[in-house]
Short mmCIF file of C-alpha atoms and ligand atoms in Angstrom, two decimals:
data_model
loop_
_atom_site.label_atom_id
_atom_site.label_comp_id
_atom_site.label_asym_id
_atom_site.label_seq_id
_atom_site.Cartn_x
_atom_site.Cartn_y
_atom_site.Cartn_z
CA MET A 837 72.56 110.90 93.33
CA VAL A 838 74.09 111.98 96.69
CA LYS A 839 76.19 115.27 96.75
CA SER A 840 78.98 114.40 99.22
CA ILE A 841 79.94 111.46 101.26
CA SER A 842 81.60 110.41 104.56
CA ILE A 843 83.66 107.20 104.39
CA LEU A 844 84.03 105.25 107.80
CA GLY A 845 86.90 102.94 107.36
CA CYS A 846 88.72 104.39 104.50
CA THR A 847 91.93 102.48 104.61
CA GLY A 848 90.19 98.95 104.25
CA SER A 849 89.58 97.26 101.05
CA ILE A 850 85.88 98.73 100.56
CA GLY A 851 87.06 102.12 101.85
CA ARG A 852 89.84 102.32 99.13
CA GLN A 853 87.53 101.22 96.53
CA THR A 854 84.86 103.69 97.65
CA ILE A 855 87.45 106.55 97.29
CA ALA A 856 88.34 105.27 93.68
CA ALA A 857 84.61 105.34 92.86
CA ALA A 858 84.14 108.87 94.36
CA GLU A 859 87.12 110.15 92.36
CA HIS A 860 85.78 108.44 89.23
CA ILE A 861 82.37 110.12 89.49
CA GLY A 862 83.66 113.26 90.81
CA MET A 863 82.01 113.07 94.26
CA PRO A 864 83.41 115.23 96.96
CA VAL A 865 84.38 113.50 100.38
CA ALA A 866 83.42 115.43 103.63
CA ALA A 867 85.05 113.22 106.12
CA LEU A 868 87.24 110.09 106.51
CA THR A 869 87.92 107.66 109.27
CA ALA A 870 90.46 104.97 109.83
CA ASN A 871 91.48 102.72 112.82
CA LYS A 872 95.24 103.42 112.69
CA LYS A 873 96.78 103.08 109.38
CA ILE A 874 97.67 106.79 109.34
CA GLY A 875 100.28 106.60 106.63
CA MET A 876 97.75 105.64 103.92
CA LEU A 877 95.12 107.95 105.76
CA GLU A 878 97.33 110.87 105.35
CA GLU A 879 97.97 110.18 101.69
CA GLN A 880 94.10 109.87 101.12
CA ALA A 881 93.35 113.13 103.32
CA ARG A 882 96.05 115.27 101.31
CA ARG A 883 94.49 114.16 98.00
CA LEU A 884 90.79 114.41 98.95
CA ARG A 885 90.93 117.32 101.37
CA PRO A 886 88.00 116.37 103.56
CA GLU A 887 86.80 118.76 106.19
CA PHE A 888 87.23 116.26 108.96
CA VAL A 889 89.18 113.10 109.77
CA ALA A 890 88.80 110.78 112.71
CA VAL A 891 91.29 108.22 113.76
CA TYR A 892 89.79 105.58 116.04
CA ASP A 893 93.03 104.78 117.80
CA GLU A 894 93.85 107.62 120.28
CA GLU A 895 97.55 107.32 120.10
CA ALA A 896 97.61 107.22 116.25
CA ALA A 897 95.10 110.13 116.23
CA LYS A 898 97.88 112.30 118.18
CA GLN A 899 100.36 111.49 115.48
CA PHE A 900 98.01 112.07 112.55
CA LYS A 901 97.09 115.46 113.96
CA ILE A 902 100.70 116.61 114.02
CA ALA A 903 101.25 115.03 110.50
CA VAL A 904 98.45 117.10 108.73
CA ALA A 905 98.86 120.23 110.94
CA ASP A 906 99.72 122.33 107.80
CA THR A 907 96.47 121.23 105.90
CA GLY A 908 93.78 122.86 108.13
CA ILE A 909 91.94 119.44 108.26
CA ARG A 910 90.08 118.98 111.64
CA VAL A 911 91.06 115.69 113.32
CA GLY A 912 88.98 113.64 115.87
CA SER A 913 89.60 110.46 117.66
CA GLY A 914 87.77 107.38 119.19
CA MET A 915 84.07 106.52 118.87
CA GLU A 916 83.21 110.21 119.33
CA GLY A 917 85.24 111.01 116.23
CA LEU A 918 83.52 108.24 114.13
CA ILE A 919 80.09 109.54 115.23
CA GLU A 920 81.05 113.06 114.23
CA ALA A 921 82.28 111.85 110.88
CA ALA A 922 78.89 110.00 110.51
CA CYS A 923 76.91 113.12 111.21
CA MET A 924 78.80 115.74 109.03
CA ASP A 925 76.51 118.43 107.88
CA GLY A 926 78.40 118.57 104.54
CA ALA A 927 77.67 114.81 103.79
CA ASP A 928 74.39 113.40 102.79
CA CYS A 929 75.63 109.81 102.54
CA VAL A 930 77.71 107.74 104.95
CA VAL A 931 79.61 104.74 103.66
CA THR A 932 80.04 102.39 106.63
CA ALA A 933 83.04 100.32 105.54
CA VAL A 934 84.53 99.66 109.00
CA SER A 935 84.90 95.88 109.98
CA GLY A 936 82.99 94.47 112.86
CA SER A 937 80.62 95.84 115.58
CA VAL A 938 82.41 99.16 115.93
CA GLY A 939 80.24 100.24 113.09
CA LEU A 940 77.07 100.10 115.07
CA LYS A 941 76.83 103.31 116.94
CA PRO A 942 78.11 105.58 114.09
CA THR A 943 75.63 103.92 111.72
CA LEU A 944 72.67 104.75 114.28
CA ALA A 945 73.95 108.29 114.60
CA ALA A 946 74.02 108.72 110.80
CA ILE A 947 70.40 107.45 110.61
CA ASP A 948 69.36 109.86 113.24
CA ALA A 949 70.89 112.59 111.19
CA GLY A 950 69.00 111.55 108.28
CA LYS A 951 71.83 110.43 106.04
CA ARG A 952 71.65 107.79 103.33
CA ILE A 953 73.61 104.76 104.63
CA ALA A 954 75.65 102.97 102.06
CA LEU A 955 75.96 99.91 104.12
CA ALA A 956 79.06 97.88 103.97
CA ASN A 957 79.41 96.77 107.46
CA LYS A 958 77.31 93.73 107.74
CA GLU A 959 77.90 93.22 111.44
CA THR A 960 75.70 96.17 112.13
CA LEU A 961 72.60 94.47 110.78
CA VAL A 962 73.66 91.07 112.15
CA CYS A 963 73.85 92.43 115.61
CA ALA A 964 71.18 95.03 115.88
CA GLY A 965 69.10 94.59 112.62
CA ASP A 966 65.77 95.03 114.26
CA ILE A 967 66.87 98.20 115.97
CA VAL A 968 68.75 99.64 112.86
CA MET A 969 65.82 98.95 110.42
CA ALA A 970 63.22 100.27 112.81
CA ARG A 971 65.17 103.52 113.33
CA ALA A 972 65.88 103.86 109.59
CA ALA A 973 62.12 103.59 108.88
CA GLU A 974 61.24 106.01 111.73
CA LYS A 975 63.74 108.70 110.48
CA GLY A 976 63.18 108.15 106.77
CA ALA A 977 66.82 107.21 106.24
CA GLU A 978 67.58 105.22 103.05
CA ILE A 979 69.69 102.16 103.41
CA VAL A 980 71.53 101.07 100.20
CA PRO A 981 73.44 97.86 100.46
CA VAL A 982 76.97 97.60 99.29
CA ASP A 983 77.42 94.04 99.80
CA SER A 984 77.30 92.53 96.17
CA GLU A 985 74.66 89.92 97.05
CA HIS A 986 72.36 92.40 98.83
CA SER A 987 72.97 95.09 96.03
CA ALA A 988 71.83 92.48 93.52
CA ILE A 989 68.68 91.54 95.51
CA PHE A 990 68.08 95.35 96.00
CA GLN A 991 68.51 95.82 92.22
CA CYS A 992 66.12 92.76 91.48
CA LEU A 993 63.51 94.31 93.71
CA MET A 994 63.59 97.90 92.42
CA GLY A 995 60.13 99.04 91.34
CA ARG A 996 58.50 95.95 92.73
CA GLY A 997 55.91 95.67 95.61
CA ARG A 998 56.88 93.49 98.49
CA GLY A 999 53.84 91.24 97.85
CA GLU A 1000 55.45 90.21 94.62
CA LEU A 1001 58.45 88.56 96.29
CA LYS A 1002 58.31 84.75 96.92
CA LYS A 1003 61.93 84.10 97.94
CA ILE A 1004 65.50 85.38 97.94
CA LEU A 1005 68.19 83.15 96.24
CA LEU A 1006 71.28 84.23 97.90
CA THR A 1007 74.36 83.03 95.84
CA GLY A 1008 77.81 82.32 97.10
CA SER A 1009 80.99 81.01 95.43
CA GLY A 1010 81.73 78.53 98.06
CA GLY A 1011 85.04 79.97 98.74
CA PRO A 1012 88.46 78.45 98.07
CA PHE A 1013 87.85 75.26 99.98
CA ARG A 1014 84.65 74.33 98.30
CA GLY A 1015 83.73 70.58 98.57
CA ARG A 1016 86.68 69.76 100.85
CA PRO A 1017 85.89 67.98 104.11
CA ARG A 1018 86.69 69.63 107.43
CA ALA A 1019 89.23 66.91 108.32
CA GLU A 1020 91.35 68.03 105.31
CA LEU A 1021 91.40 71.58 106.38
CA GLU A 1022 92.90 71.14 109.92
CA ASP A 1023 96.22 72.64 108.83
CA VAL A 1024 95.00 75.43 106.42
CA THR A 1025 97.09 78.69 106.79
CA PRO A 1026 95.88 82.17 106.81
CA GLU A 1027 97.59 82.77 103.43
CA GLN A 1028 95.63 79.85 101.89
CA ALA A 1029 92.34 81.05 103.38
CA VAL A 1030 92.48 84.61 102.20
CA LYS A 1031 93.14 83.46 98.45
CA HIS A 1032 89.60 83.85 97.10
CA PRO A 1033 88.95 82.40 93.59
CA ASN A 1034 86.82 85.35 92.40
CA TRP A 1035 86.79 88.34 94.74
CA SER A 1036 89.51 90.65 96.06
CA MET A 1037 88.55 91.46 99.57
CA GLY A 1038 90.00 92.22 103.00
CA ALA A 1039 91.55 89.59 105.23
CA LYS A 1040 88.69 89.06 107.71
CA ILE A 1041 85.92 88.79 105.03
CA SER A 1042 88.19 86.53 102.89
CA VAL A 1043 88.40 84.06 105.86
CA ASP A 1044 84.61 84.32 106.40
CA SER A 1045 84.21 83.37 102.84
CA ALA A 1046 86.34 80.34 103.22
CA THR A 1047 84.46 79.20 106.23
CA MET A 1048 81.13 80.33 104.65
CA MET A 1049 80.46 82.28 107.75
CA ASN A 1050 80.29 85.25 105.46
CA LYS A 1051 77.31 83.69 103.62
CA GLY A 1052 75.76 82.99 107.10
CA LEU A 1053 76.24 86.65 108.08
CA GLU A 1054 74.84 87.68 104.65
CA PHE A 1055 71.73 85.52 105.32
CA ILE A 1056 71.14 87.28 108.58
CA GLU A 1057 71.82 90.74 106.77
CA ALA A 1058 69.21 89.87 103.97
CA MET A 1059 66.50 88.91 106.50
CA HIS A 1060 66.78 92.47 108.01
CA LEU A 1061 67.24 94.51 104.92
CA PHE A 1062 64.36 92.85 102.98
CA GLY A 1063 62.11 92.12 105.92
CA VAL A 1064 61.87 88.42 105.21
CA THR A 1065 62.10 85.31 107.36
CA PRO A 1066 64.83 82.49 107.28
CA ASP A 1067 62.40 80.40 105.22
CA ASP A 1068 62.16 83.06 102.51
CA ILE A 1069 65.93 82.81 101.84
CA GLN A 1070 67.71 80.03 99.99
CA VAL A 1071 71.46 79.68 99.81
CA VAL A 1072 72.78 78.50 96.37
CA ILE A 1073 76.37 77.81 95.64
CA HIS A 1074 77.27 79.33 92.29
CA PRO A 1075 81.22 78.96 92.04
CA GLN A 1076 81.74 81.32 89.01
CA SER A 1077 80.24 84.47 90.91
CA VAL A 1078 78.69 85.89 87.63
CA ILE A 1079 75.23 85.99 89.19
CA HIS A 1080 75.31 88.11 92.34
CA SER A 1081 72.01 87.04 93.75
CA MET A 1082 68.38 86.53 92.50
CA VAL A 1083 64.83 86.83 93.54
CA GLU A 1084 61.98 84.42 92.74
CA LEU A 1085 58.58 86.23 92.40
CA VAL A 1086 55.20 84.79 93.31
CA ASP A 1087 54.39 83.80 89.79
CA GLY A 1088 57.72 81.72 89.63
CA THR A 1089 59.61 84.24 87.59
CA VAL A 1090 63.30 84.47 88.54
CA ILE A 1091 65.23 87.77 88.24
CA ALA A 1092 68.93 87.78 88.53
CA GLN A 1093 71.62 90.53 88.56
CA LEU A 1094 74.85 89.65 86.80
CA GLY A 1095 78.08 91.43 86.29
CA VAL A 1096 81.82 91.06 86.62
CA PRO A 1097 82.80 90.24 90.27
CA ASP A 1098 84.14 93.54 91.30
CA MET A 1099 83.11 95.29 94.54
CA GLY A 1100 83.37 98.71 92.74
CA LEU A 1101 80.21 98.24 90.99
CA PRO A 1102 77.83 97.79 94.04
CA ILE A 1103 79.77 100.63 95.75
CA GLN A 1104 79.27 102.96 92.77
CA LEU A 1105 75.61 102.24 92.63
CA ALA A 1106 75.13 103.01 96.28
CA LEU A 1107 76.54 106.44 95.62
CA THR A 1108 74.71 107.14 92.44
CA TYR A 1109 71.39 105.36 93.15
CA PRO A 1110 68.65 105.74 91.77
CA GLU A 1111 70.78 106.92 88.87
CA ARG A 1112 73.51 104.85 86.95
CA VAL A 1113 76.55 106.39 85.40
CA PRO A 1114 79.36 104.73 83.35
CA SER A 1115 81.84 102.85 85.43
CA MET A 1116 85.50 101.91 85.02
CA PHE A 1117 84.89 98.30 85.44
CA GLY A 1118 85.03 95.36 82.92
CA ARG A 1119 82.01 94.01 81.15
CA LEU A 1120 80.58 90.49 80.90
CA ASP A 1121 81.24 88.73 77.58
CA PHE A 1122 78.65 86.06 77.22
CA THR A 1123 80.34 84.43 74.35
CA LYS A 1124 83.39 83.77 76.66
CA LEU A 1125 81.52 82.58 79.67
CA LYS A 1126 82.00 78.93 80.39
CA ASP A 1127 79.35 76.99 82.41
CA LEU A 1128 77.31 78.72 85.08
CA SER A 1129 76.78 75.96 87.67
CA PHE A 1130 74.70 75.78 90.83
CA GLU A 1131 74.51 73.52 93.84
CA ALA A 1132 73.16 73.17 97.32
CA PRO A 1133 75.59 74.15 100.19
CA ASP A 1134 76.89 71.26 102.25
CA LEU A 1135 76.42 72.22 105.82
CA GLU A 1136 78.45 69.42 107.20
CA LYS A 1137 81.47 70.69 105.47
CA THR A 1138 80.63 74.34 106.13
CA PRO A 1139 79.17 74.22 109.63
CA CYS A 1140 79.68 77.99 110.10
CA LEU A 1141 76.73 78.57 107.48
CA GLY A 1142 74.58 76.13 109.50
CA LEU A 1143 75.42 77.69 112.77
CA ALA A 1144 74.53 81.23 111.23
CA MET A 1145 71.22 79.96 109.89
CA ASP A 1146 70.35 78.43 113.27
CA CYS A 1147 71.27 81.80 114.98
CA ALA A 1148 69.09 83.61 112.43
CA ARG A 1149 66.07 81.40 113.51
CA THR A 1150 66.88 81.88 117.23
CA GLY A 1151 67.12 85.66 116.86
CA GLY A 1152 67.67 87.95 120.05
CA THR A 1153 71.48 88.27 120.78
CA ALA A 1154 72.43 84.92 119.27
CA PRO A 1155 73.63 86.35 115.85
CA CYS A 1156 75.61 89.07 117.65
CA VAL A 1157 77.38 86.51 120.01
CA MET A 1158 78.20 84.26 117.03
CA SER A 1159 79.48 87.14 114.93
CA ALA A 1160 81.57 88.78 117.78
CA ALA A 1161 83.00 85.30 118.61
CA ASN A 1162 83.85 84.64 115.02
CA GLU A 1163 85.42 88.07 114.64
CA VAL A 1164 87.88 87.37 117.59
CA ALA A 1165 88.53 83.83 116.37
CA VAL A 1166 89.26 84.96 112.83
CA GLY A 1167 91.72 87.60 114.22
CA MET A 1168 93.43 84.81 116.17
CA PHE A 1169 93.53 82.55 113.02
CA LEU A 1170 95.15 85.44 110.98
CA ARG A 1171 97.86 85.86 113.65
CA HIS A 1172 98.48 82.00 113.51
CA ALA A 1173 97.21 81.84 117.09
CA LEU A 1174 94.32 79.48 116.34
CA GLY A 1175 93.63 76.58 113.84
CA TYR A 1176 91.30 77.10 110.94
CA ASN A 1177 88.62 74.51 112.24
CA ARG A 1178 88.64 76.09 115.65
CA ILE A 1179 86.93 79.22 114.19
CA TYR A 1180 83.78 77.29 114.11
CA ASP A 1181 84.37 75.77 117.58
CA ALA A 1182 84.83 79.25 118.98
CA ALA A 1183 81.54 80.67 117.38
CA ALA A 1184 79.53 77.67 118.16
CA GLY A 1185 80.91 77.41 121.69
CA ALA A 1186 80.02 81.07 122.40
CA VAL A 1187 76.52 80.67 121.18
CA ALA A 1188 76.09 77.42 123.28
CA LYS A 1189 77.57 79.06 126.39
CA LEU A 1190 75.93 82.43 126.21
CA GLY A 1191 72.54 81.60 124.73
CA SER A 1192 70.35 84.34 123.47
CA VAL A 1193 68.42 87.31 125.12
CA ARG A 1194 65.06 88.11 123.39
CA ASP A 1195 64.24 91.50 122.11
CA PRO A 1196 67.55 93.00 123.20
CA ASP A 1197 68.10 96.85 123.48
CA LEU A 1198 71.40 98.40 122.34
CA GLU A 1199 73.14 97.99 125.79
CA THR A 1200 72.11 94.25 125.86
CA ILE A 1201 73.44 93.93 122.34
CA LEU A 1202 76.75 95.40 123.14
CA ALA A 1203 77.11 93.56 126.39
CA ALA A 1204 76.55 90.14 124.51
CA ASP A 1205 79.17 91.28 121.96
CA SER A 1206 81.67 91.79 124.81
CA ALA A 1207 80.84 88.55 126.61
CA ALA A 1208 81.34 86.72 123.27
CA ARG A 1209 84.80 88.21 122.71
CA ALA A 1210 85.81 87.48 126.37
CA TYR A 1211 84.51 83.82 125.97
CA VAL A 1212 86.72 83.24 122.89
CA MET A 1213 89.82 84.90 124.42
CA GLU A 1214 89.54 82.93 127.62
CA ASN A 1215 88.73 79.59 126.02
CA PHE A 1216 90.54 79.70 122.71
CA GLY A 1217 93.42 82.19 123.35
CA LYS A 1218 96.92 81.06 124.09
MG1 MG B 500 79.04 89.52 99.76
#
């Protein structure tokens, strides 16, 4: 079990649940970072008393510094602040719960500092999986996934040699619009799209779950985390979200991880791994479980998943371009500035326009990320 943690992105859904898990198991918090929700951040900081807090937004950081002047908490800002929080001497684990590619540099810095990464920021692996995984192997930094599917796969593979794995069965609920054709979804509102049937999550990831871009990002994330090819991963729709993912072994045995659909469970495990401790979450009652059903994804109805699988095969900067374009498009959709079906058009358009650069270094990846954002703002912004 780790001794102390830094939480990057503490005011988001995963960040808040990480704080709840840390308080439940009595784990100290050395550093917190947030973008600009300084009201909530101040309340968290006063309660947890971290040594250091970074606010990404410079203006909000100035206000926050004044607000907590009486506490003795050091305050930083910008990317520099996020990186300092990721490298704190006092923390041996960094929970990367920021949304989007802003998590990339702090994650690499934490790996260089030898921290365990409790990885909740999937964009980091989607954009720079080759670089991040190679760096982690070189520095001996552990990466423990927080995403429920990847935590499930990680758990199914515990104690197993890589040669035993035949394929990964990546499950997904199908989201709130499962089975509905695209033509019917033209006028979907943000309020409808963020209502996930099983999971309580932040707005961006809830929209990604509705379009199934989330499953596509997870597909790419799984390739990097577990060192497999696209052909080794099968997406299975499982609407009840009781099985969180499975692995098929070479002899045909399938091992699944089951539990109540609560992100608190994989978060707690990432902090206590390889130990397990009692949690505050509900238990499965098999006598009350109705059918567990499974189906193949329909890529015509959810083209974002097909696009992501194509980008996974293309490799290079294609996944980063797709993810960055999607991030901007989802932001526009949430502000009622873009139609629901245009999210796919924006992501696919960016990939078609910008193509892919092979074996990119970090600068090339960040440039592709910026180009994708600019493409969507120019071509889809009002
Ligand atoms: Mg997930």
